[in-house]
Coordinates of C-alpha atoms in Angstrom, one line a residue:
M1 CA -47.9 96.3 -104.9
S2 CA -46.4 100.0 -103.7
E3 CA -44.7 102.7 -104.7
M4 CA -41.4 101.2 -105.9
K5 CA -38.8 104.1 -103.4
L6 CA -36.3 105.0 -104.6
A7 CA -32.2 107.1 -104.5
V8 CA -31.1 109.2 -106.4
M9 CA -26.8 109.4 -106.2
G10 CA -25.1 112.3 -107.7
A11 CA -28.7 114.8 -106.7
A12 CA -27.3 118.5 -106.8
G13 CA -25.8 117.4 -109.9
R14 CA -28.2 118.5 -113.8
M15 CA -28.0 114.4 -114.4
G16 CA -28.8 114.7 -110.6
R17 CA -32.2 117.2 -110.7
E18 CA -33.1 116.3 -114.6
L19 CA -33.0 112.1 -112.3
I20 CA -35.5 114.1 -108.6
R21 CA -38.3 114.9 -111.8
A22 CA -38.2 112.4 -114.0
V23 CA -39.3 110.0 -111.1
H24 CA -41.2 112.9 -109.6
A25 CA -43.0 112.5 -113.5
M26 CA -44.0 108.8 -113.6
D27 CA -46.0 106.5 -112.2
G28 CA -45.1 103.8 -109.8
C29 CA -41.9 105.5 -107.8
V30 CA -41.5 108.1 -105.8
V31 CA -37.9 110.3 -104.0
A32 CA -37.0 108.1 -101.4
A33 CA -33.9 110.2 -100.4
A34 CA -31.3 111.8 -102.1
L35 CA -27.2 112.0 -101.8
E36 CA -24.3 113.7 -102.6
H37 CA -20.9 113.6 -101.1
P38 CA -19.3 114.4 -98.2
G39 CA -18.1 118.2 -98.0
S40 CA -21.0 119.1 -101.0
L41 CA -22.6 122.4 -100.8
A42 CA -26.0 120.3 -101.3
L43 CA -26.4 118.3 -97.7
G44 CA -29.3 119.4 -95.7
E45 CA -30.8 120.6 -99.1
D46 CA -33.8 119.8 -99.7
A47 CA -33.9 117.4 -103.2
G48 CA -37.1 118.8 -105.1
M49 CA -35.4 122.5 -104.8
L50 CA -33.1 121.6 -105.4
A51 CA -34.8 120.1 -108.5
G52 CA -37.0 122.4 -109.6
L53 CA -39.9 121.3 -108.1
G54 CA -40.9 122.5 -105.3
K55 CA -40.0 120.6 -101.7
I56 CA -40.5 117.3 -101.6
N57 CA -39.3 116.8 -97.4
V58 CA -35.8 114.2 -98.7
P59 CA -33.0 116.0 -97.7
I60 CA -30.1 115.7 -99.3
T61 CA -28.1 113.5 -97.1
S62 CA -23.6 112.2 -97.6
D63 CA -24.8 109.1 -95.2
A64 CA -25.0 106.6 -98.1
L65 CA -25.5 102.5 -96.3
D66 CA -28.7 104.9 -93.9
V67 CA -29.8 105.5 -97.7
V68 CA -29.1 101.9 -99.4
A69 CA -31.6 100.7 -96.7
R70 CA -34.0 102.0 -97.0
V71 CA -34.2 101.9 -100.4
D72 CA -36.1 99.8 -103.0
G73 CA -33.6 100.8 -105.9
V74 CA -30.5 104.1 -107.3
L75 CA -30.3 105.4 -109.9
D76 CA -26.3 106.2 -110.1
F77 CA -24.6 108.3 -113.0
T78 CA -22.2 109.2 -111.3
V79 CA -18.3 108.4 -111.4
P80 CA -16.5 105.9 -111.3
A81 CA -14.8 105.2 -107.9
A82 CA -18.6 106.1 -106.3
S83 CA -19.9 103.6 -108.0
V84 CA -18.3 100.8 -107.4
E85 CA -18.3 102.1 -103.6
L86 CA -22.4 101.7 -103.9
A87 CA -22.7 98.9 -105.7
G88 CA -21.6 96.7 -102.7
L89 CA -24.2 98.2 -100.4
T90 CA -26.7 97.6 -102.8
A91 CA -25.7 93.7 -103.2
N92 CA -25.9 94.1 -99.1
A93 CA -29.0 94.9 -99.3
R94 CA -30.5 93.1 -102.7
I95 CA -31.6 96.4 -104.0
V96 CA -32.3 97.4 -107.4
H97 CA -29.1 99.4 -109.0
V98 CA -28.5 101.9 -112.4
M99 CA -25.8 101.8 -113.2
G100 CA -25.5 104.7 -116.0
T101 CA -21.8 106.0 -114.7
T102 CA -18.9 105.5 -117.4
G103 CA -15.3 105.1 -117.6
L104 CA -15.1 102.1 -115.6
S105 CA -11.6 100.5 -115.7
A106 CA -12.2 96.4 -116.0
T107 CA -11.6 96.1 -112.4
D108 CA -14.5 98.0 -111.9
E109 CA -15.7 96.3 -113.8
A110 CA -14.3 93.0 -112.0
A111 CA -16.9 94.4 -108.6
V112 CA -19.9 94.7 -110.1
K113 CA -20.1 92.1 -111.9
A114 CA -19.5 90.5 -108.6
A115 CA -22.2 92.6 -107.0
A116 CA -24.7 91.0 -109.7
R117 CA -24.6 87.5 -108.1
H118 CA -27.1 89.7 -104.9
A119 CA -27.2 93.0 -106.1
T120 CA -30.0 93.5 -109.5
I121 CA -28.6 95.9 -111.3
V122 CA -28.7 97.7 -114.5
R123 CA -26.2 99.0 -116.3
A124 CA -25.9 101.5 -119.7
G125 CA -24.0 102.9 -120.8
N126 CA -26.7 105.4 -122.4
M127 CA -30.4 105.2 -120.4
S128 CA -32.4 106.3 -123.9
L129 CA -35.0 104.2 -126.8
G130 CA -33.4 106.1 -129.4
V131 CA -30.0 104.7 -128.2
N132 CA -30.0 101.7 -128.3
L133 CA -32.0 101.1 -130.7
L134 CA -29.2 102.7 -133.1
V135 CA -26.7 100.2 -131.2
A136 CA -29.1 96.9 -132.4
V137 CA -29.1 98.7 -136.3
T138 CA -25.5 98.9 -135.6
R139 CA -24.9 95.0 -134.8
K140 CA -26.6 94.5 -137.5
V141 CA -25.4 96.6 -140.2
A142 CA -21.6 95.5 -138.7
E143 CA -22.7 92.1 -139.5
A144 CA -23.9 91.8 -143.6
L145 CA -21.4 94.2 -144.3
D146 CA -18.0 93.1 -144.6
A147 CA -14.5 94.5 -143.2
D148 CA -14.4 96.0 -146.9
F149 CA -15.9 99.2 -145.4
D150 CA -14.3 100.8 -142.4
I151 CA -16.3 101.6 -139.3
E152 CA -15.8 105.5 -137.7
V153 CA -17.8 106.1 -134.5
I154 CA -17.7 110.0 -133.8
E155 CA -19.4 111.8 -130.6
M156 CA -19.6 114.8 -129.1
H157 CA -20.9 116.2 -125.6
H158 CA -20.7 119.2 -123.6
K159 CA -16.8 120.3 -122.2
H160 CA -17.4 119.1 -118.9
K161 CA -17.8 115.4 -119.8
I162 CA -14.7 113.9 -118.0
D163 CA -14.6 110.7 -119.6
A164 CA -13.3 109.9 -123.5
P165 CA -14.9 107.8 -126.0
S166 CA -18.2 108.3 -124.4
G167 CA -19.8 105.1 -122.5
T168 CA -22.0 105.2 -126.1
A169 CA -20.0 105.8 -128.2
L170 CA -18.3 102.5 -126.7
M171 CA -21.4 100.4 -127.3
L172 CA -22.0 101.2 -130.2
G173 CA -17.6 99.9 -130.7
Q174 CA -19.1 97.2 -129.4
A175 CA -21.7 96.0 -130.8
A176 CA -19.4 96.3 -134.3
A177 CA -17.3 93.3 -132.7
E178 CA -19.8 92.5 -132.2
G179 CA -21.1 92.3 -135.4
R180 CA -17.7 91.9 -137.8
K181 CA -17.3 88.5 -134.8
V182 CA -13.9 90.2 -133.7
D183 CA -11.8 91.8 -130.5
L184 CA -13.5 95.4 -130.1
Q185 CA -10.0 96.2 -128.2
A186 CA -7.6 94.0 -130.1
T187 CA -9.2 96.2 -133.4
S188 CA -9.6 99.4 -132.4
V189 CA -8.0 103.1 -132.0
R190 CA -8.1 105.9 -130.4
V191 CA -5.6 108.1 -131.3
R192 CA -4.2 109.2 -134.9
D193 CA -2.0 112.1 -134.9
G194 CA 0.8 113.0 -136.8
H195 CA 2.5 111.0 -139.5
T196 CA 0.1 107.2 -138.7
G197 CA -0.1 105.7 -142.3
A198 CA -3.3 104.3 -144.1
R199 CA -5.7 103.0 -142.6
R200 CA -5.4 99.3 -141.1
K201 CA -8.0 97.2 -142.5
G202 CA -10.8 96.1 -140.0
D203 CA -10.2 98.9 -137.5
I204 CA -13.2 100.2 -135.8
G205 CA -12.2 103.7 -135.1
F206 CA -13.1 106.5 -132.8
A207 CA -13.5 109.9 -133.1
T208 CA -13.9 111.7 -129.5
L209 CA -15.0 116.1 -130.2
R210 CA -16.6 118.6 -126.8
G211 CA -17.7 122.2 -126.4
G212 CA -20.3 124.0 -125.8
N213 CA -23.3 122.6 -123.8
V214 CA -23.8 119.0 -126.5
V215 CA -26.0 116.6 -124.5
G216 CA -24.5 114.5 -126.8
D217 CA -24.8 112.9 -130.7
H218 CA -23.0 109.6 -132.0
T219 CA -22.3 108.5 -135.4
V220 CA -21.3 105.7 -136.7
I221 CA -20.7 105.5 -140.2
F222 CA -19.5 102.7 -142.8
A223 CA -17.9 103.7 -145.7
G224 CA -16.7 101.5 -148.2
E225 CA -16.0 102.2 -152.0
G226 CA -17.7 104.6 -154.0
E227 CA -20.5 104.5 -150.8
R228 CA -21.4 105.3 -146.7
I229 CA -23.5 104.8 -144.6
E230 CA -24.5 106.6 -142.0
L231 CA -26.2 106.2 -138.4
T232 CA -26.9 109.3 -136.2
H233 CA -28.6 110.0 -132.3
K234 CA -28.7 113.6 -131.4
A235 CA -29.4 113.6 -127.8
S236 CA -31.3 117.9 -127.4
D237 CA -32.7 116.3 -123.7
R238 CA -31.1 114.5 -120.3
G239 CA -34.4 113.4 -119.4
I240 CA -34.8 111.5 -122.6
F241 CA -31.4 109.6 -120.6
A242 CA -33.2 110.0 -116.8
R243 CA -36.6 108.6 -118.2
G244 CA -35.2 105.4 -118.9
A245 CA -33.2 105.1 -116.2
V246 CA -36.1 105.3 -114.3
K247 CA -38.2 102.7 -116.4
A248 CA -35.4 100.6 -116.3
A249 CA -35.7 100.5 -111.7
L250 CA -39.0 99.3 -112.4
W251 CA -38.3 97.2 -114.8
G252 CA -35.8 95.1 -112.4
R253 CA -37.9 95.4 -109.1
G254 CA -38.2 91.5 -107.9
K255 CA -36.1 90.4 -111.0
G256 CA -33.5 88.8 -108.7
P257 CA -30.3 89.1 -108.8
G258 CA -28.2 89.5 -111.8
L259 CA -26.7 92.0 -114.3
F260 CA -28.6 92.9 -117.4
S261 CA -28.4 95.8 -120.1
M262 CA -30.9 97.7 -121.2
N263 CA -31.6 95.2 -124.6
D264 CA -32.9 93.7 -121.4
V265 CA -34.8 96.4 -120.3
L266 CA -36.4 97.7 -123.5
G267 CA -37.1 93.3 -125.0
L268 CA -34.5 94.1 -127.5

């Protein structure tokens, strides 16, 4: 089979550059296109030069329609509005769409689900192997422990992150809720301020920290009377997310339409 032609969305950003490097380094795929928003100062620049690889003869463009028409898949870690618009294009083209974008609304989620009737969409709040193993373990521990153990999800990211809680924190909270067989929306507590009263039994709490250049730290705490279990993953290199995304794209080639997760990719 020929190399999979991949396009990187948000190519001039930090994650975009990581994705370009990851595709370039992995067998079975090639950087075929790079996209940025109209008005970006990076338009016309060579994607490889921006990623520190040297020239790869892939100029950055803002023409999403043209890009989608000539690739086998796209790697998309952008913003909800851009991802939803792109999902419509990948559905029309019937190609692979790996989506690491977080902060999608219920309306956005519905649009992505509709697009997956035609596109192969692999969507996850986190593409790393370690985090997805943590999600699986969190679900198992929550299933094993009753509501006498309080659940708190703590996450910290760099000061430039614009959504909270992180997509990974929400993945972990959802896994805990599934283990407990409860609805996350009904049990989650996102903010505590002022005189809140005692913690309600069965709640799943979230705490969000922002600062510096932290790539991503996540901890799930199961706090009981006299004992506490803490499950933690710390990311020190964005490359883990990029490599996971490229593996997801390669896995999705030839799979056909559907909405998949990293659990499907990793066989968890």
